[in-house]
Short mmCIF file of C-alpha atoms in Angstrom, two decimals:
data_model
loop_
_atom_site.label_atom_id
_atom_site.label_comp_id
_atom_site.label_asym_id
_atom_site.label_seq_id
_atom_site.Cartn_x
_atom_site.Cartn_y
_atom_site.Cartn_z
CA MET L 1 39.07 -4.10 13.98
CA LEU L 2 42.59 -5.49 13.51
CA ARG L 3 43.39 -6.52 9.95
CA VAL L 4 46.04 -9.14 9.28
CA SER L 5 47.07 -9.32 5.64
CA SER L 6 47.52 -8.14 2.17
CA LYS L 7 45.82 -5.39 0.24
CA ASN L 8 42.92 -3.01 0.37
CA ILE L 9 40.47 -3.26 -2.46
CA THR L 10 38.86 -0.24 -4.04
CA ARG L 11 35.85 -0.80 -6.26
CA GLN L 12 34.49 1.64 -8.80
CA LEU L 13 30.70 2.10 -8.68
CA GLY L 14 29.45 4.64 -11.19
CA SER L 15 31.53 7.78 -10.84
CA ARG L 16 32.29 7.25 -7.18
CA SER L 17 35.17 5.21 -5.88
CA ILE L 18 34.27 3.66 -2.54
CA TYR L 19 36.44 1.90 -0.05
CA THR L 20 35.17 -1.51 0.92
CA SER L 21 36.19 -3.18 4.13
CA VAL L 22 36.55 -6.49 2.33
CA LEU L 23 40.13 -7.71 2.20
CA GLU L 24 40.98 -10.67 0.02
CA SER L 25 42.03 -13.69 2.13
CA ASP L 26 42.14 -11.53 5.27
CA LEU L 27 41.71 -12.28 8.94
CA ASN L 28 39.83 -9.46 10.68
CA ILE L 29 39.92 -9.45 14.47
CA THR L 30 37.09 -7.62 16.26
CA ARG L 31 37.40 -5.73 19.54
CA ASN L 32 36.20 -8.74 21.54
CA GLY L 33 38.79 -11.06 19.97
CA LYS L 34 36.59 -12.80 17.41
CA VAL L 35 38.37 -13.70 14.17
CA ASN L 36 36.43 -13.15 10.94
CA VAL L 37 37.70 -14.51 7.63
CA SER L 38 37.04 -12.48 4.47
CA VAL L 39 36.57 -14.43 1.25
CA GLY L 40 36.40 -12.96 -2.26
CA ALA L 41 37.18 -9.67 -3.94
CA GLY L 42 34.38 -7.64 -2.39
CA GLY L 43 31.50 -8.41 -4.75
CA ARG L 44 28.04 -9.80 -4.18
CA SER L 45 29.25 -13.41 -3.85
CA SER L 46 32.03 -12.50 -1.42
CA ARG L 47 31.85 -12.81 2.36
CA THR L 48 33.30 -10.34 4.82
CA GLY L 49 32.96 -12.74 7.75
CA TYR L 50 31.03 -10.13 9.72
CA THR L 51 27.48 -10.28 11.01
CA ALA L 52 25.60 -7.00 11.38
CA THR L 53 22.14 -6.32 12.83
CA VAL L 54 20.20 -3.36 11.45
CA PHE L 55 17.23 -2.24 13.56
CA GLY L 56 14.91 -0.12 11.46
CA ALA L 57 16.10 -1.77 8.23
CA THR L 58 12.70 -1.29 6.58
CA GLY L 59 12.83 2.45 7.17
CA PHE L 60 14.21 5.18 4.93
CA LEU L 61 17.86 5.12 6.02
CA GLY L 62 17.88 1.47 7.12
CA ARG L 63 17.07 0.07 3.68
CA TYR L 64 20.07 1.79 2.09
CA LEU L 65 22.40 0.76 4.91
CA THR L 66 21.21 -2.86 4.63
CA SER L 67 21.89 -2.78 0.90
CA LYS L 68 25.42 -1.47 1.37
CA LEU L 69 26.24 -4.10 3.98
CA ALA L 70 24.69 -7.06 2.17
CA ARG L 71 26.02 -6.27 -1.30
CA HIS L 72 29.58 -7.09 -0.16
CA GLY L 73 28.66 -10.26 1.72
CA THR L 74 28.21 -9.08 5.30
CA THR L 75 25.67 -11.40 6.93
CA THR L 76 22.87 -8.98 7.80
CA VAL L 77 20.21 -9.62 10.45
CA VAL L 78 16.98 -7.67 9.91
CA PRO L 79 14.60 -7.51 12.90
CA PHE L 80 11.09 -6.86 11.59
CA ARG L 81 7.49 -6.44 12.73
CA ASP L 82 5.54 -6.31 9.46
CA ASP L 83 6.18 -9.24 7.13
CA MET L 84 4.99 -7.32 4.07
CA LYS L 85 7.39 -4.42 4.64
CA LYS L 86 10.61 -6.42 4.81
CA ARG L 87 10.41 -8.65 1.77
CA PHE L 88 12.17 -6.29 -0.65
CA LEU L 89 15.33 -6.42 1.50
CA LYS L 90 15.93 -10.09 0.70
CA VAL L 91 17.36 -9.33 -2.75
CA THR L 92 19.85 -6.75 -1.48
CA GLY L 93 22.33 -9.55 -0.80
CA ASP L 94 23.28 -12.98 -2.11
CA LEU L 95 21.49 -16.14 -1.00
CA GLY L 96 21.66 -16.50 2.78
CA VAL L 97 23.15 -13.06 3.40
CA VAL L 98 20.02 -11.21 4.55
CA ASN L 99 18.25 -12.96 7.41
CA PHE L 100 15.02 -11.91 9.12
CA VAL L 101 14.18 -12.14 12.82
CA GLU L 102 10.71 -11.21 14.04
CA PHE L 103 10.83 -8.92 17.06
CA ASP L 104 8.58 -6.81 19.22
CA ALA L 105 9.60 -3.55 20.84
CA ARG L 106 8.38 -4.76 24.25
CA ASN L 107 9.68 -8.33 23.95
CA LEU L 108 13.17 -8.43 25.45
CA LYS L 109 13.84 -11.98 24.25
CA SER L 110 13.22 -11.05 20.62
CA ILE L 111 15.63 -8.10 20.91
CA GLN L 112 18.27 -10.30 22.51
CA ASP L 113 17.89 -12.90 19.76
CA SER L 114 18.39 -10.19 17.14
CA VAL L 115 21.84 -9.19 18.45
CA ALA L 116 23.07 -12.48 19.92
CA HIS L 117 25.53 -13.37 17.13
CA SER L 118 26.37 -9.94 15.72
CA ASP L 119 29.69 -8.15 15.43
CA ILE L 120 28.04 -4.78 14.66
CA VAL L 121 24.62 -3.44 15.64
CA PHE L 122 23.06 -0.40 13.99
CA ASN L 123 20.02 1.16 15.63
CA CYS L 124 18.21 3.22 12.96
CA ILE L 125 14.83 3.13 14.73
CA GLY L 126 13.24 6.47 15.56
CA VAL L 127 9.84 8.12 15.20
CA ASP L 128 8.84 11.80 15.06
CA TYR L 129 5.13 11.29 15.75
CA ASN L 130 2.95 9.41 18.24
CA THR L 131 0.83 6.42 17.29
CA LYS L 132 -1.94 4.62 19.16
CA ASN L 133 0.55 1.95 20.27
CA PHE L 134 3.79 3.86 20.80
CA SER L 135 4.68 7.40 21.75
CA MET L 136 7.89 9.12 20.69
CA ALA L 137 9.25 8.52 24.20
CA ASP L 138 8.41 4.79 23.99
CA VAL L 139 10.51 4.38 20.87
CA ASN L 140 13.25 7.02 21.08
CA ILE L 141 13.94 6.40 24.78
CA GLY L 142 12.38 3.11 25.93
CA LEU L 143 13.25 0.95 22.92
CA THR L 144 16.69 2.55 22.64
CA GLU L 145 17.39 1.56 26.25
CA ARG L 146 16.32 -2.05 25.66
CA ILE L 147 18.39 -2.42 22.48
CA THR L 148 21.49 -0.86 24.06
CA GLN L 149 21.23 -3.10 27.12
CA ALA L 150 20.83 -6.17 24.91
CA VAL L 151 23.93 -5.16 22.93
CA LYS L 152 25.91 -4.78 26.15
CA ASP L 153 24.72 -8.10 27.57
CA ALA L 154 25.60 -9.92 24.35
CA GLY L 155 29.10 -8.46 24.31
CA VAL L 156 28.72 -7.02 20.80
CA PRO L 157 31.98 -5.16 20.02
CA ARG L 158 30.43 -2.34 17.94
CA TYR L 159 27.20 -0.42 18.49
CA VAL L 160 26.17 2.51 16.28
CA HIS L 161 23.17 4.52 17.45
CA VAL L 162 21.51 6.80 14.88
CA SER L 163 20.08 9.86 16.64
CA SER L 164 18.98 13.12 15.00
CA TYR L 165 20.24 16.59 14.27
CA ASN L 166 19.27 19.06 17.04
CA ALA L 167 19.01 16.21 19.57
CA ASN L 168 18.74 18.03 22.90
CA PRO L 169 16.99 16.96 26.13
CA ASP L 170 16.00 20.60 26.75
CA SER L 171 14.47 21.20 23.32
CA ASN L 172 10.94 22.56 22.91
CA SER L 173 10.34 19.74 20.41
CA ILE L 174 9.35 16.39 21.90
CA PHE L 175 11.17 14.58 19.11
CA TYR L 176 14.45 16.44 19.60
CA ALA L 177 14.15 16.09 23.39
CA THR L 178 13.49 12.33 23.31
CA LYS L 179 16.36 11.84 20.87
CA GLY L 180 18.64 13.78 23.22
CA LEU L 181 17.57 11.69 26.20
CA GLY L 182 18.08 8.56 24.12
CA GLU L 183 21.68 9.59 23.47
CA GLN L 184 22.29 10.04 27.19
CA ILE L 185 20.92 6.57 27.94
CA VAL L 186 23.11 5.00 25.25
CA LYS L 187 26.23 6.68 26.66
CA ASP L 188 25.33 5.67 30.23
CA ILE L 189 24.81 2.01 29.36
CA LEU L 190 27.52 1.60 26.72
CA PRO L 191 30.09 4.44 26.65
CA ASP L 192 31.86 2.86 23.66
CA SER L 193 28.81 3.42 21.45
CA THR L 194 29.11 5.62 18.38
CA ILE L 195 26.42 8.33 18.11
CA VAL L 196 25.45 9.53 14.64
CA ARG L 197 23.27 12.61 14.06
CA PRO L 198 22.20 12.90 10.41
CA SER L 199 20.78 16.10 8.97
CA PRO L 200 17.37 16.01 7.27
CA MET L 201 17.90 13.44 4.52
CA TYR L 202 16.55 13.52 0.99
CA GLY L 203 15.98 10.58 -1.32
CA ARG L 204 13.26 8.57 -3.01
CA GLU L 205 11.14 7.85 0.09
CA ASP L 206 12.14 10.78 2.28
CA ASN L 207 10.14 12.98 4.63
CA LEU L 208 11.75 16.18 3.33
CA LEU L 209 11.12 16.53 -0.41
CA ASN L 210 7.91 14.51 -0.17
CA TYR L 211 6.70 16.93 2.49
CA LEU L 212 7.79 20.20 0.89
CA GLY L 213 7.35 19.36 -2.78
CA PRO L 214 3.82 18.23 -3.66
CA LYS L 215 2.06 21.15 -1.94
CA ILE L 216 1.57 24.19 -4.15
CA LYS L 217 0.38 26.24 -1.16
CA MET L 218 1.58 25.75 2.43
CA TRP L 219 0.49 27.29 5.73
CA THR L 220 3.35 27.43 8.24
CA PRO L 221 4.13 29.31 11.48
CA ASN L 222 7.16 31.00 9.88
CA LYS L 223 6.61 30.83 6.10
CA ASN L 224 9.08 27.92 5.87
CA ALA L 225 12.03 29.98 7.11
CA LYS L 226 13.57 27.01 8.93
CA GLU L 227 17.23 26.52 7.91
CA ILE L 228 18.83 23.09 7.54
CA TYR L 229 21.84 21.38 5.96
CA PRO L 230 20.14 18.67 3.84
CA ILE L 231 22.15 15.52 3.07
CA HIS L 232 21.67 12.71 0.56
CA VAL L 233 20.61 9.48 2.27
CA LEU L 234 23.17 7.54 0.22
CA ASP L 235 25.99 9.61 1.73
CA VAL L 236 24.73 8.91 5.26
CA ALA L 237 24.45 5.17 4.53
CA ARG L 238 27.99 5.20 3.13
CA ALA L 239 29.26 6.89 6.29
CA LEU L 240 27.44 4.44 8.58
CA GLU L 241 28.94 1.49 6.72
CA LYS L 242 32.42 2.92 7.18
CA ILE L 243 31.82 3.73 10.85
CA GLY L 244 30.68 0.17 11.54
CA TYR L 245 33.95 -1.34 10.34
CA ASP L 246 36.23 1.37 11.74
CA ASP L 247 37.12 0.81 15.40
CA SER L 248 38.68 4.28 15.64
CA THR L 249 35.13 5.71 15.75
CA VAL L 250 34.34 4.00 19.07
CA GLY L 251 32.87 6.35 21.67
CA GLN L 252 32.64 9.28 19.25
CA THR L 253 29.77 11.47 18.06
CA PHE L 254 29.31 12.32 14.39
CA GLU L 255 27.25 15.13 12.86
CA LEU L 256 26.54 14.17 9.25
CA TYR L 257 25.29 17.26 7.44
CA GLY L 258 25.23 18.52 3.88
CA PRO L 259 27.57 21.03 2.21
CA GLU L 260 25.07 23.91 2.00
CA LYS L 261 22.54 25.61 4.26
CA LEU L 262 19.06 26.01 2.80
CA SER L 263 15.72 27.12 4.17
CA PHE L 264 12.55 25.13 3.64
CA LEU L 265 11.35 27.97 1.41
CA GLU L 266 14.48 27.81 -0.76
CA ILE L 267 14.06 24.07 -1.17
CA ARG L 268 10.44 24.56 -2.18
CA GLN L 269 11.47 27.20 -4.71
CA MET L 270 14.06 24.80 -6.15
CA ILE L 271 11.45 22.05 -6.45
CA HIS L 272 8.81 24.25 -8.02
CA GLY L 273 11.37 25.71 -10.37
CA ILE L 274 11.56 22.20 -11.82
CA THR L 275 7.87 21.34 -11.64
CA GLN L 276 7.07 24.93 -12.77
CA ASP L 277 4.02 25.22 -10.52
CA PHE L 278 3.90 28.97 -10.85
CA ALA L 279 1.42 31.27 -12.55
CA ASN L 280 3.00 31.57 -16.00
CA ALA L 281 1.37 32.72 -19.21
CA GLY L 282 -1.89 31.10 -18.18
CA ALA L 283 -0.49 27.61 -18.84
CA LEU L 284 -1.32 26.45 -15.31
CA PRO L 285 -3.96 27.64 -12.85
CA TYR L 286 -1.61 27.30 -9.87
CA THR L 287 0.11 29.94 -7.79
CA PHE L 288 3.03 28.90 -5.60
CA ALA L 289 2.81 30.52 -2.14
CA ASP L 290 3.63 30.01 1.55
CA TYR L 291 1.26 31.58 4.06
CA TYR L 292 1.72 32.51 7.70
CA VAL L 293 -0.43 30.88 10.39
CA PRO L 294 0.04 31.73 14.11
CA LEU L 295 1.76 28.92 15.97
CA PRO L 296 -1.13 28.17 18.40
CA LEU L 297 -3.60 27.92 15.53
CA ALA L 298 -1.23 25.77 13.47
CA LYS L 299 -0.87 23.36 16.40
CA ILE L 300 -4.64 23.14 16.87
CA ILE L 301 -5.12 22.33 13.18
CA ALA L 302 -2.36 19.70 13.36
CA GLN L 303 -3.94 18.19 16.48
CA VAL L 304 -7.29 17.86 14.71
CA LYS L 305 -5.54 16.10 11.83
CA GLN L 306 -4.47 13.36 14.25
CA LEU L 307 -8.05 12.05 14.21
CA ALA L 308 -7.34 10.58 10.77
CA TYR L 309 -5.96 7.04 10.70
CA TRP L 310 -3.16 7.89 8.25
CA LYS L 311 -0.06 9.97 9.00
CA LEU L 312 -0.55 13.74 8.73
CA THR L 313 1.23 16.83 10.05
CA ASN L 314 1.41 16.67 13.86
CA PRO L 315 1.80 19.45 16.47
CA ASP L 316 5.43 18.59 17.22
CA GLN L 317 6.26 18.79 13.53
CA VAL L 318 4.82 22.32 13.56
CA GLU L 319 7.01 23.18 16.57
CA ARG L 320 10.10 21.88 14.75
CA HIS L 321 9.41 24.36 11.94
CA LEU L 322 10.63 27.12 14.28
CA ILE L 323 13.91 25.43 15.26
CA HIS L 324 16.85 25.95 12.90
CA GLN L 325 19.46 23.24 12.59
CA THR L 326 22.49 23.79 14.78
CA ILE L 327 25.83 22.02 14.39
CA ASP L 328 27.78 20.67 17.36
CA PRO L 329 31.34 22.02 16.84
CA THR L 330 32.82 19.22 18.97
CA ALA L 331 31.35 16.41 16.87
CA LYS L 332 33.18 14.62 14.08
CA THR L 333 31.96 15.01 10.47
CA PHE L 334 32.19 13.36 7.05
CA ARG L 335 35.65 14.82 6.69
CA ASP L 336 36.90 12.77 9.65
CA LEU L 337 35.75 9.65 7.81
CA GLY L 338 37.60 10.65 4.66
CA ILE L 339 34.32 11.33 2.82
CA GLU L 340 34.36 14.66 1.00
CA ASP L 341 32.58 13.99 -2.32
CA LEU L 342 29.13 14.75 -0.95
CA ASP L 343 26.14 15.14 -3.23
CA SER L 344 24.57 18.57 -3.63
CA LEU L 345 20.78 18.76 -3.51
CA ALA L 346 20.66 20.78 -6.73
CA ASN L 347 22.56 18.07 -8.63
CA VAL L 348 20.12 15.25 -7.85
CA LEU L 349 16.88 17.13 -7.22
CA PHE L 350 15.36 16.58 -10.67
CA THR L 351 15.59 12.80 -10.20
CA TYR L 352 13.41 12.93 -7.10
CA VAL L 353 10.81 15.55 -8.06
CA LYS L 354 10.21 15.08 -11.79
CA GLN L 355 7.10 12.96 -11.10
CA TRP L 356 5.32 16.04 -9.75
CA ARG L 357 5.56 17.95 -13.01
CA HIS L 358 2.20 18.86 -14.50
CA PRO L 359 1.52 16.94 -17.77
CA LEU L 360 1.40 20.22 -19.69
CA ILE L 361 4.87 21.08 -18.45
CA ALA L 362 6.28 17.58 -18.80
CA GLN L 363 5.28 17.51 -22.44
CA LYS L 364 6.66 20.96 -23.18
CA GLY L 365 9.45 20.71 -25.74
CA ALA L 366 8.60 17.13 -26.69
CA PRO L 367 8.79 16.23 -30.43
CA SER L 368 5.59 16.69 -32.43
CA LYS L 369 3.75 13.74 -33.98
CA LYS L 370 5.15 14.68 -37.36
CA GLU L 371 8.70 14.77 -36.00
CA LEU L 372 8.25 11.41 -34.24
CA ALA L 373 7.01 9.87 -37.51
CA ARG L 374 10.06 11.24 -39.33
CA LEU L 375 12.42 9.82 -36.70
CA ARG L 376 10.77 6.40 -36.89
CA GLN L 377 11.09 6.44 -40.69
CA LEU L 378 14.74 7.43 -40.44
CA GLU L 379 15.39 4.63 -37.95
CA HIS L 380 13.68 2.11 -40.23
CA ILE L 381 15.82 3.16 -43.23
CA MET L 382 19.03 2.97 -41.20
#
């Protein structure tokens, strides 16, 4: 993107200073020659002049990315399938900023309509389990190919494809393998695409803490010894926003991982250190423990669970338990984007797991009824 004008604007949100791509009274020229006019100081009622499509906007990462784009006035197109699951995204931007387009994964016309007028397309769609309608290959390979081809045909100047850590066509995990093949297809069709591989992300609606935390006892093929570099979803969304507006990231691959390596077991111990689900002084009848189950047996149990109509542990998820996260040394990182103030899991963990505390523990240390009455009386006198 070529910027013609005055000054960069830095806005302070909480304790973090973030760079916004909004330039007051600026002309921003995209890679295909389109001129976008920015209006305003970068707030909710401003307009960046850009149009961005976010596939997978109703998902975990997509909702935060949509919020970051829309809050500064980027016209955001949200392709959706389920009307009930997309409504909350409307309020992430000002009136007319967030726009919905119904699409179907097998309907090429609906995909083409979703990207027809966009300057940036983010593909955050990906699944790590099979459903009765779509397999992992259907989504991570087939749909990726259709979206990438539509982006190329429409002449969209920027395409950002969100893959996964450990993406590798030769992986023993179907999910990692299909994500790796999806990357190859993206590069073959559109070499200028930017590939982003986030680490396992944690946040309010994640599949990491919500998987490891609520279970007091877990049966795993390796006693949760898998090692990862967990990253806050807000940091990944911040990086994606910056990548979308930065033309220097064209054709590059980014590994977005957290500042510390932790095993699943260590994360569980951190969570249960807060929820205090241990045998202690007879206060609770629970005993925190992780048990070993042979891999073939664990896969059989997971396969039986697939008979339920709701999402449960699947065999490929069991296989992924045995595969540690590896970092591609040739890939760019947060540091290359100028982002170094990453959140640490320990600093934000209480916010996301406090709801699992047992009532007896949650009330521990609370003021007595007598003390509460005294405080109310004191407040009344003051």
